[in-house]
XYZ file of N, CA and C in Angstrom:
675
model
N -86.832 -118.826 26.415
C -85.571 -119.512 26.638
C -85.658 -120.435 27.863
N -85.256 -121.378 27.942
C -84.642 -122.385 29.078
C -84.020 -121.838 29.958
N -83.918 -122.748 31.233
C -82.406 -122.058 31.518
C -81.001 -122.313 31.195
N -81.035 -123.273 30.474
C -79.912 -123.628 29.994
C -79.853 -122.582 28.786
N -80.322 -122.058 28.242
C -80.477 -121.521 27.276
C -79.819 -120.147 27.748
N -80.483 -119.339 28.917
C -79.917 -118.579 29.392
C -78.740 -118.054 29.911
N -78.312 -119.654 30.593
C -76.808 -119.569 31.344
C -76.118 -119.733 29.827
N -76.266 -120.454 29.065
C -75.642 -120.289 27.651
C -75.136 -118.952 27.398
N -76.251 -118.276 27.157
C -76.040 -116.308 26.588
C -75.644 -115.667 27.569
N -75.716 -115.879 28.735
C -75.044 -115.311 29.760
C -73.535 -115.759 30.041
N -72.888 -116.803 29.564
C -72.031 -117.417 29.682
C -70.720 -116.887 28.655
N -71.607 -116.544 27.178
C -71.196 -115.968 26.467
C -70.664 -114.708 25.863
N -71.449 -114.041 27.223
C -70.960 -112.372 27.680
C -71.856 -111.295 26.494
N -73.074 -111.980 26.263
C -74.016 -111.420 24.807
C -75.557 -111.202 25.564
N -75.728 -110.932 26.996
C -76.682 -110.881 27.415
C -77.590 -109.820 26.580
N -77.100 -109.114 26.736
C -77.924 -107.344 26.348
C -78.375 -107.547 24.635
N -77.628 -108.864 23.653
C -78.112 -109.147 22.748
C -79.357 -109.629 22.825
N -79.430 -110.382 23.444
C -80.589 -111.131 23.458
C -81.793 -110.933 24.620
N -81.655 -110.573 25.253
C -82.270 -109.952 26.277
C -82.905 -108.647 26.215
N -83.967 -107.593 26.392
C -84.173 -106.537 26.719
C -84.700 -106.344 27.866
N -85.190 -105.096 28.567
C -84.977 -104.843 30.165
C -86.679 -105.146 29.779
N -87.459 -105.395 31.155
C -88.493 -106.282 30.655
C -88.835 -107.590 30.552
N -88.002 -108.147 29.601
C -88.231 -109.504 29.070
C -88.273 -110.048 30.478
N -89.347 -111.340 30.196
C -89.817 -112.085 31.795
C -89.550 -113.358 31.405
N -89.101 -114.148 32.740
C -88.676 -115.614 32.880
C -89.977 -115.823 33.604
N -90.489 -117.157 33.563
C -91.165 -117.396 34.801
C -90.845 -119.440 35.435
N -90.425 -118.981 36.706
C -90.369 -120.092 37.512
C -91.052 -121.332 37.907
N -91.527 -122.322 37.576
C -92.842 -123.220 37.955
C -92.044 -123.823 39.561
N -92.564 -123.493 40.715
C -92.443 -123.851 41.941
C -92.844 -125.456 41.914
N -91.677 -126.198 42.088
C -92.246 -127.713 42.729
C -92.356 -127.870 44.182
N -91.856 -126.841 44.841
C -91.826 -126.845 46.426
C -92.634 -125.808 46.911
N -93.958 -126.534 47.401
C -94.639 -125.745 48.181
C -94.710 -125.145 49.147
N -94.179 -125.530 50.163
C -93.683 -125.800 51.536
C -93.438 -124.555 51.854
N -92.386 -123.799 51.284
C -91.847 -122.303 51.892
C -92.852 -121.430 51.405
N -93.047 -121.244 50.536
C -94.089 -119.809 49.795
C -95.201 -120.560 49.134
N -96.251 -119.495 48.866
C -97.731 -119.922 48.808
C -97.689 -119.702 46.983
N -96.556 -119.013 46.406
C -96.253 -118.990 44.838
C -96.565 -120.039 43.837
N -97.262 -120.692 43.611
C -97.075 -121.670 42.337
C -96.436 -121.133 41.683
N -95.838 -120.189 41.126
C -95.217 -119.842 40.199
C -94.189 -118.089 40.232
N -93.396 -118.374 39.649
C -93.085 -116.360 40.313
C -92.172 -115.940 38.750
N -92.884 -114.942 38.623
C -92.446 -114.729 37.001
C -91.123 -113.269 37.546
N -90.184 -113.125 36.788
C -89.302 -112.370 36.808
C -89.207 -111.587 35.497
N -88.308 -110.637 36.165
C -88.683 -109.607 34.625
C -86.529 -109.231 34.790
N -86.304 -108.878 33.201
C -84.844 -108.536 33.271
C -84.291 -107.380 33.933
N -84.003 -107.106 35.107
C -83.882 -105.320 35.440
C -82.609 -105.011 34.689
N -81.468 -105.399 34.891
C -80.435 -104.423 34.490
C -79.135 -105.707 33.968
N -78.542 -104.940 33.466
C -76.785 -105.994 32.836
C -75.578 -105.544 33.350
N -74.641 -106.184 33.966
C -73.736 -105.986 34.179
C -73.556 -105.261 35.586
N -74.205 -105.300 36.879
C -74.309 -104.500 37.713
C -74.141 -105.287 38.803
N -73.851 -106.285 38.894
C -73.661 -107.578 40.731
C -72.212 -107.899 39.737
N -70.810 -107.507 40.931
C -69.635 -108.403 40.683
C -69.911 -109.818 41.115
N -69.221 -110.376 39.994
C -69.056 -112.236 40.749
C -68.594 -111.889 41.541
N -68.889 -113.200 43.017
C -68.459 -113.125 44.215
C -66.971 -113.536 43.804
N -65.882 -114.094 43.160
C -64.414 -113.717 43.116
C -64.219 -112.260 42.352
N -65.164 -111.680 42.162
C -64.272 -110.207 41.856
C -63.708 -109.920 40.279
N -64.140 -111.562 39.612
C -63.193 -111.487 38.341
C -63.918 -110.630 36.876
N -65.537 -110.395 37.105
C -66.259 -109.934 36.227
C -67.705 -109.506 36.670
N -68.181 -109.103 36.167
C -69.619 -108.633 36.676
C -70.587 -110.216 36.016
N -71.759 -110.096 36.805
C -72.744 -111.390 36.028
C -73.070 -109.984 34.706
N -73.627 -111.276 34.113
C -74.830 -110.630 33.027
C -75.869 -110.219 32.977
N -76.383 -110.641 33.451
C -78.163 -110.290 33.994
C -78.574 -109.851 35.415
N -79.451 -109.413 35.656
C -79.720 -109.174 36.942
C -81.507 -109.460 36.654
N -82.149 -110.428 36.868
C -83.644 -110.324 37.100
C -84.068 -110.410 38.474
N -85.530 -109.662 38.397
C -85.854 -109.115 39.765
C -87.721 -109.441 39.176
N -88.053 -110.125 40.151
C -89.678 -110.199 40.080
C -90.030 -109.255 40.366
N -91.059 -109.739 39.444
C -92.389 -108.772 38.383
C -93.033 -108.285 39.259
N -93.440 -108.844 40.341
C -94.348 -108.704 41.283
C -93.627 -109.080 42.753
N -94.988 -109.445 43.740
C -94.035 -109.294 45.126
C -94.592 -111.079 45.411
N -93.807 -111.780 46.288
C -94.594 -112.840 47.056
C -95.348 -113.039 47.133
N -96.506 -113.639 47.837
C -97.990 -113.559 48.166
C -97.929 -113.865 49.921
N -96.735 -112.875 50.427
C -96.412 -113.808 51.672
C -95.889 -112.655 52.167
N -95.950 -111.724 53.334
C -94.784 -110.811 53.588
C -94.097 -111.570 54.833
N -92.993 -110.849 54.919
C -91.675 -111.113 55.995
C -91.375 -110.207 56.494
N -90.896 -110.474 57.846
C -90.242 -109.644 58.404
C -88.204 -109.484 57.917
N -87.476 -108.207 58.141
C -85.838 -108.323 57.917
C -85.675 -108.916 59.640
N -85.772 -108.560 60.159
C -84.941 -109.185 61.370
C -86.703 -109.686 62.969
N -86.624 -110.440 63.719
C -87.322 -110.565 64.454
C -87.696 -109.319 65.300
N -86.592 -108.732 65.773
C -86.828 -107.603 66.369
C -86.371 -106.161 65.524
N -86.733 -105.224 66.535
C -86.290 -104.030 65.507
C -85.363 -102.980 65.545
N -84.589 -103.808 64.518
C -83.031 -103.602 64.411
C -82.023 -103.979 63.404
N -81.791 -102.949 62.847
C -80.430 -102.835 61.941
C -79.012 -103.269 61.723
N -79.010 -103.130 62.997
C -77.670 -103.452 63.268
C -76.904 -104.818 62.164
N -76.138 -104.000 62.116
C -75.324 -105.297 61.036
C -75.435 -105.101 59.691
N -77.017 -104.192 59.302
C -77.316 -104.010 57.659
C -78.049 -105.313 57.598
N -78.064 -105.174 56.250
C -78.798 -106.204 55.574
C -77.575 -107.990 55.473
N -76.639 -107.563 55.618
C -75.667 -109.155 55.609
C -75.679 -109.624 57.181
N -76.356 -108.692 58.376
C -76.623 -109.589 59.563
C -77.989 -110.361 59.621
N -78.654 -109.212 58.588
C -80.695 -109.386 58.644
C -81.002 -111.442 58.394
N -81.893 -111.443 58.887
C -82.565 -112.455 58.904
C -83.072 -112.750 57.745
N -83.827 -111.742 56.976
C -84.258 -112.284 55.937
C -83.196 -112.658 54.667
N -81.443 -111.734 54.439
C -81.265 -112.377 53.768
C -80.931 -113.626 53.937
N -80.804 -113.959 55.289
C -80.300 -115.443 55.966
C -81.006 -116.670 55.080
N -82.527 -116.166 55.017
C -83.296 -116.923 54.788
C -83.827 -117.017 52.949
N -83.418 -116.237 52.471
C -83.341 -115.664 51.212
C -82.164 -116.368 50.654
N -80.836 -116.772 51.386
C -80.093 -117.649 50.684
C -80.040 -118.983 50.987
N -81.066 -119.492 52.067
C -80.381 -120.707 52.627
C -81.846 -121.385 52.464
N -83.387 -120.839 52.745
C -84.296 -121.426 52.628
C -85.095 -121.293 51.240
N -85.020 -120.329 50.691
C -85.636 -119.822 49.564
C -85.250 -120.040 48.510
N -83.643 -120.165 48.136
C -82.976 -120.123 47.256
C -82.796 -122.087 46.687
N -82.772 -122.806 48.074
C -83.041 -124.145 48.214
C -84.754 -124.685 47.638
N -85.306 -123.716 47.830
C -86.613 -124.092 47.322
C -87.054 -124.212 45.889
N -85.920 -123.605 45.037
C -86.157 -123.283 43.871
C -85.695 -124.508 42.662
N -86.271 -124.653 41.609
C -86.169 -125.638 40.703
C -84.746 -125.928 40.693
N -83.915 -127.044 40.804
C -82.458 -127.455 40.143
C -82.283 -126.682 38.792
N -82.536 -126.982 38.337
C -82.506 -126.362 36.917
C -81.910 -125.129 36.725
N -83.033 -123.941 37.677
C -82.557 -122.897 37.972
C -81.621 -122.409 38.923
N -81.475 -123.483 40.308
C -80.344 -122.800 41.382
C -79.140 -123.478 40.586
N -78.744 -124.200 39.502
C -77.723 -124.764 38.653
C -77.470 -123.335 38.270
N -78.402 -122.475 37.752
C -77.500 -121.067 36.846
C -77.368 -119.972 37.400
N -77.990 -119.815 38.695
C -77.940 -118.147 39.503
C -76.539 -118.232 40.073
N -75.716 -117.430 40.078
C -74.251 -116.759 40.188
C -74.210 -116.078 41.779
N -73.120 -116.337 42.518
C -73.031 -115.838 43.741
C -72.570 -114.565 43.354
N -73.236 -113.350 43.747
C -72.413 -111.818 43.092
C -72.238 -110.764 44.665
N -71.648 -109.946 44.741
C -71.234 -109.185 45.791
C -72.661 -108.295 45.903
N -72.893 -108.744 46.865
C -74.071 -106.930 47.379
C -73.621 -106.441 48.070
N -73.966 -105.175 48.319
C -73.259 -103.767 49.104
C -74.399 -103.287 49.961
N -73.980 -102.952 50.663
C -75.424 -102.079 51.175
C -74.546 -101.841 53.072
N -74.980 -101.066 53.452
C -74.363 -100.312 54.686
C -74.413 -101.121 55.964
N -73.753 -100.766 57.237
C -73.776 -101.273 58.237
C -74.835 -101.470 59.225
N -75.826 -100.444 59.141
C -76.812 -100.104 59.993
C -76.152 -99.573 61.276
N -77.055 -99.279 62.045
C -76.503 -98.712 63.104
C -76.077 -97.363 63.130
N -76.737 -96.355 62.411
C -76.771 -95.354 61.859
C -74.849 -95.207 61.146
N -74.527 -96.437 60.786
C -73.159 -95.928 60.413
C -72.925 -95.793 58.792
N -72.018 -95.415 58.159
C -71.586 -94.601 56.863
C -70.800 -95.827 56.545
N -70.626 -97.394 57.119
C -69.457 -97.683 56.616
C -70.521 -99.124 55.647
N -69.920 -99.628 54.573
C -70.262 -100.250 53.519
C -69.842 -101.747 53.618
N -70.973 -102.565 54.007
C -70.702 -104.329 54.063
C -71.049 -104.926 52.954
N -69.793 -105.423 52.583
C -70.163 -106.667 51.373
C -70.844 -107.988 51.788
N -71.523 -108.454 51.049
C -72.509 -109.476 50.935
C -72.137 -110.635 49.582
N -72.076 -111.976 50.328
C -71.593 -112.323 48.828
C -73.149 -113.789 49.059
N -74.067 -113.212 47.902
C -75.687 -113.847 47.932
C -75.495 -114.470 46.607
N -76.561 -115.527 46.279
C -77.171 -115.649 45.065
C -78.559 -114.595 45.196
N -79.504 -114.770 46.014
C -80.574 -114.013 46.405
C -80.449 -112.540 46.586
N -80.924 -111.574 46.133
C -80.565 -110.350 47.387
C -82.218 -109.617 47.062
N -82.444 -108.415 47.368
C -83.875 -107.206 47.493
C -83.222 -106.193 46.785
N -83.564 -105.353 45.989
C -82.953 -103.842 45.894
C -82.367 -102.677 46.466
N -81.517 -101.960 46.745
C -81.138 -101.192 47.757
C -82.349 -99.693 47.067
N -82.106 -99.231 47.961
C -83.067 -97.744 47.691
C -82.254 -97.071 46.538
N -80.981 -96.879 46.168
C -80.387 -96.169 44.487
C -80.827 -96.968 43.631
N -81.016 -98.034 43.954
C -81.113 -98.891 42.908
C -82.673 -98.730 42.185
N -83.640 -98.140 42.829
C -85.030 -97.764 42.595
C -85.502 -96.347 42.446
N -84.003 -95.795 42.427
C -84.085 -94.426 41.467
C -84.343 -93.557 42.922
N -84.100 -93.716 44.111
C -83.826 -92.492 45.057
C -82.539 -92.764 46.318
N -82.555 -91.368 45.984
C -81.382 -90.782 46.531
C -80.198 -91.672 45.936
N -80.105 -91.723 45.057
C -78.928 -91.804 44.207
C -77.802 -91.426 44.415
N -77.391 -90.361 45.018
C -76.277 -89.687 45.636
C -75.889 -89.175 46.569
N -76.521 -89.570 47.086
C -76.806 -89.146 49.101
C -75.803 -90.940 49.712
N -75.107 -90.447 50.519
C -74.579 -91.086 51.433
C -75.564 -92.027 52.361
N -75.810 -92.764 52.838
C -74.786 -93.760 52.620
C -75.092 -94.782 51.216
N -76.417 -94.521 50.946
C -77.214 -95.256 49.746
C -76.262 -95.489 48.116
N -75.627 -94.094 47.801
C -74.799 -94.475 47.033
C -73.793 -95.272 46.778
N -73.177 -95.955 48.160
C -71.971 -97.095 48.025
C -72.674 -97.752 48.370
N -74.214 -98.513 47.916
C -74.589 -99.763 48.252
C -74.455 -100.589 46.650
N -74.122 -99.678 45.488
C -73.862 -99.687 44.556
C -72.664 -99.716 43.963
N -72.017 -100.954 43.145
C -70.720 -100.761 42.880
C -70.615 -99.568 41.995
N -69.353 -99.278 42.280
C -68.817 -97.879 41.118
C -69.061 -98.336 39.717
N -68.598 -99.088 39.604
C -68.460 -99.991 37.986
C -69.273 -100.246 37.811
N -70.396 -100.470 37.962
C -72.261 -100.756 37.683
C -72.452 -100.037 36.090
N -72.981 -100.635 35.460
C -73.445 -100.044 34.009
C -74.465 -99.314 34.815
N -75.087 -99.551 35.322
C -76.265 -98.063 35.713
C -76.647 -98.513 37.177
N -76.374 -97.067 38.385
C -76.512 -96.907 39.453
C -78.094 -97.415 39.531
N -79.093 -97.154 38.763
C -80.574 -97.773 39.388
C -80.882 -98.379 38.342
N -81.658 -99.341 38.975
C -82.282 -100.629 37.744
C -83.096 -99.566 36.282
N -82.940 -100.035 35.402
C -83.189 -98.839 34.047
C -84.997 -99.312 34.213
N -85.025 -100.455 34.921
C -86.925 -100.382 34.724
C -87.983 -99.569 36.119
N -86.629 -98.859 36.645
C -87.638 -97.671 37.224
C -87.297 -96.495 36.956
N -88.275 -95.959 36.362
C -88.249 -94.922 35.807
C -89.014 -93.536 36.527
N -90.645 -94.053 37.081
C -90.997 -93.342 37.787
C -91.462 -94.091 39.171
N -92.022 -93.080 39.802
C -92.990 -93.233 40.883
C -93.737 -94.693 41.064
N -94.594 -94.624 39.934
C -95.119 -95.412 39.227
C -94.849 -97.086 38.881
N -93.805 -97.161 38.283
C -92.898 -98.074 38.266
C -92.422 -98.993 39.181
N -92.443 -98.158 40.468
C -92.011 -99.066 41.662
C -93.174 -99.703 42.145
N -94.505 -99.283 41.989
C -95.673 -100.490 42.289
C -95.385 -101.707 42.043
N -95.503 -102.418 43.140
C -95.204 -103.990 42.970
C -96.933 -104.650 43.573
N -97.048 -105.690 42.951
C -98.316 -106.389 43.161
C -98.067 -107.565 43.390
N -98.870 -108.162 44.139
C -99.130 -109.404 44.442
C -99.675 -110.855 42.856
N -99.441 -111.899 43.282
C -99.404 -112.273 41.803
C -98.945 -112.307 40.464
N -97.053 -112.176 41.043
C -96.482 -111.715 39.465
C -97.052 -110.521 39.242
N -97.520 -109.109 39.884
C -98.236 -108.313 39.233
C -99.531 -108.175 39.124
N -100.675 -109.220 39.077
C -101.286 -109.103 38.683
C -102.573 -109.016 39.788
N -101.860 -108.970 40.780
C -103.007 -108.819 42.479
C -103.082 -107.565 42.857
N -103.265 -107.847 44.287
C -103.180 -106.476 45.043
C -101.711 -105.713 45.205
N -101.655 -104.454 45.164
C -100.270 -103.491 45.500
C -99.834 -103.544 46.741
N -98.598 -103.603 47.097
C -98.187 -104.200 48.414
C -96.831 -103.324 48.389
N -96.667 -103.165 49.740
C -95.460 -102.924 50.553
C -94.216 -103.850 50.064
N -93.188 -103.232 50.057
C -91.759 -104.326 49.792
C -90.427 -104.087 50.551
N -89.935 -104.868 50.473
C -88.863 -103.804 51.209
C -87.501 -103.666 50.270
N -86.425 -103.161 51.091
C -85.376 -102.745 50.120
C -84.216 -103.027 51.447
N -82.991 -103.367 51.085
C -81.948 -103.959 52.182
C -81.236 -102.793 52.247
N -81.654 -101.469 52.282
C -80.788 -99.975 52.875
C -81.441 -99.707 54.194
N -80.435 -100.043 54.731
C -80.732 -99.495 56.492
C -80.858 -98.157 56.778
N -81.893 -97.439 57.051
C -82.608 -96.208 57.533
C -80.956 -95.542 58.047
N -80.415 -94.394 57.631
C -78.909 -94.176 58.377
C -78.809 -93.332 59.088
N -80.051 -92.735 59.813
C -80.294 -92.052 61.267
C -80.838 -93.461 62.189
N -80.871 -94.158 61.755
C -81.720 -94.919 62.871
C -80.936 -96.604 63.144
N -81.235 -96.839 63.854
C -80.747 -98.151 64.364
C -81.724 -99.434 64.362
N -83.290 -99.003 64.095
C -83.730 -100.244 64.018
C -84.714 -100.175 62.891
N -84.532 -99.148 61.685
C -85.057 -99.665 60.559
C -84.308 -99.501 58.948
N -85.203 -100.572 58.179
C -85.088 -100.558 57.045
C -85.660 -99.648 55.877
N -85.443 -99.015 54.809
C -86.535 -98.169 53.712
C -87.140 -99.465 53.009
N -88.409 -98.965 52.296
C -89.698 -99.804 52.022
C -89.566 -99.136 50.793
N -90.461 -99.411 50.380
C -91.762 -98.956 48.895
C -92.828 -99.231 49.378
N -93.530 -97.801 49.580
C -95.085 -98.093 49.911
C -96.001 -98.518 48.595
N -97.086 -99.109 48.808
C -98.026 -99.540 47.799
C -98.217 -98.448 46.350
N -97.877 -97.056 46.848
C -98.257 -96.127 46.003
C -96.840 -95.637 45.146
N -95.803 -97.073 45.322
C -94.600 -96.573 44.740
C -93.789 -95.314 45.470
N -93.950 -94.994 46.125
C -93.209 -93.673 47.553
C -92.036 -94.591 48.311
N -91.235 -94.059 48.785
C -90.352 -94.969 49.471
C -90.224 -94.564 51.034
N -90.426 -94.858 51.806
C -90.088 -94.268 53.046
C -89.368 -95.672 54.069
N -89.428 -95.537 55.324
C -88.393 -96.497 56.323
C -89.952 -96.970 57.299
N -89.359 -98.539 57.736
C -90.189 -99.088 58.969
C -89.760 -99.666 59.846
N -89.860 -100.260 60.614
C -88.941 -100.670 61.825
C -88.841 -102.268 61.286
N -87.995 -103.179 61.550
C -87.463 -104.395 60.753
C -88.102 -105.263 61.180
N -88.835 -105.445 62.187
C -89.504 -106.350 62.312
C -90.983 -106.138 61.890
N -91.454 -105.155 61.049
C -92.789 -105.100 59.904
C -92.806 -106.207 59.118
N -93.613 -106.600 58.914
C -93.853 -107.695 57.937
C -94.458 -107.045 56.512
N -93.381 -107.016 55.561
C -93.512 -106.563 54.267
C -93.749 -107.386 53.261
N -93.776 -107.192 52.090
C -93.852 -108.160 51.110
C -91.962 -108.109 50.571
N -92.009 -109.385 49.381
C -90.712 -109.349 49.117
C -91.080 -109.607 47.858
N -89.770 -108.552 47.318
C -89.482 -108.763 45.900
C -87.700 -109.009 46.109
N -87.556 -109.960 45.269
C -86.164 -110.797 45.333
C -85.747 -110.701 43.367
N -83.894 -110.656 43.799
C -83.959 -111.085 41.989
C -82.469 -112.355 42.294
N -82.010 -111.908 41.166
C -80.411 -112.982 41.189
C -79.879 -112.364 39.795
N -78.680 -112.879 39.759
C -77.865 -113.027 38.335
C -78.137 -114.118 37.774
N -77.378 -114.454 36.552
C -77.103 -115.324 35.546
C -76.041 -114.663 34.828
């Protein structure tokens, strides 16, 4: 499909017809400049799970690359939480440099949708985010699902609290190359909620644990339609 093709079926509220979890888009990069990607293929994670940023419906799609960057980043310069992921640096840069980098074609159909994800600062309380860009929160990759504060980084109304394409351990391996490189570190925008200056990861071996925010990780990014 195109993307016109896409924002079409997505437009039409028939995503999950035509779509299965899996199915991959892939991007041809005309802008070199920010990332070393010629290309970054995406895969479908989940339907119906990012509210539009007015609140009036959920998007349709949610895709999330296949693989990781070929580039890691740091979330904030120094190491620190504070604020969550809607103060962090990287999504700063995730909506304003990255998202600009991407084909017309495609920043024409990605949907501004609400992300959730906590305050940092070891606090319990829940900041909305209104991105085209965002990272996965840690429920969303199938842990701690119901543990505080991770569970309200997830809307209630979500057709499914974790993306349906992780299933195991396993699953959360992300590679370099669309997949097809080396296994790499990623990160995830849930602020560590004993701690004040880190974020939780995915280690190479699919495990999830926390690092301090100024680590330089790899990134896996998705959007709506």
């Amino acid at each position: 499909y195109t993307p016109e093709n896409i924002y079409a079926i997505c437009k039409a509220g028939v995503a999950d017809q035509y779509f299965k979890l899996g199915d991959k888009i892939k991007i041809v990069m005309t802008d070199h400049s920010l990332i070393k990607d010629e290309m970054i293929v995406l895969s479908v994670a989940d339907f119906k799970h990012f509210k539009l940023a007015d609140g009036s419906n959920f998007a349709e799609a949610v895709f999330l690359c296949a693989g990781v960057l070929n580039q890691g980043r740091v979330i904030n310069s120094t190491a620190t939480n504070v604020g969550g992921w809607d103060a962090s640096s990287l999504n700063k840069w995730l909506n304003s440099s990255l998202v600009n980098a991407l084909p017309l074609k495609w920043r024409r159909i990605i949907k501004s949708v609400k992300v959730l994800a906590s305050a940092g600062d070891q606090s319990t309380k829940t900041v909305e985010t209104t991105a085209k860009i965002f990272i996965p929160s840690l429920a969303e990759v199938g842990v701690s699902t119901n543990e505080l504060p991770y569970k309200n980084e997830v809307d209630t109304e979500a057709l499914h609290k974790t993306f349906p394409i992780f299933t195991t351990v396993a699953s959360r391996i992300k590679k370099t190359l669309n997949g097809e490189g080396t296994a790499s570190s990623w990160w995830l925008r849930s602020p560590h909620p004993t701690s004040s200056s880190q974020f939780m990861f995915v280690n190479n071996n699919g495990g999830t644990y926390s690092n301090y925010a100024n680590y330089g990780s790899s990134i896996c990014f998705g959007f709506c339609v």
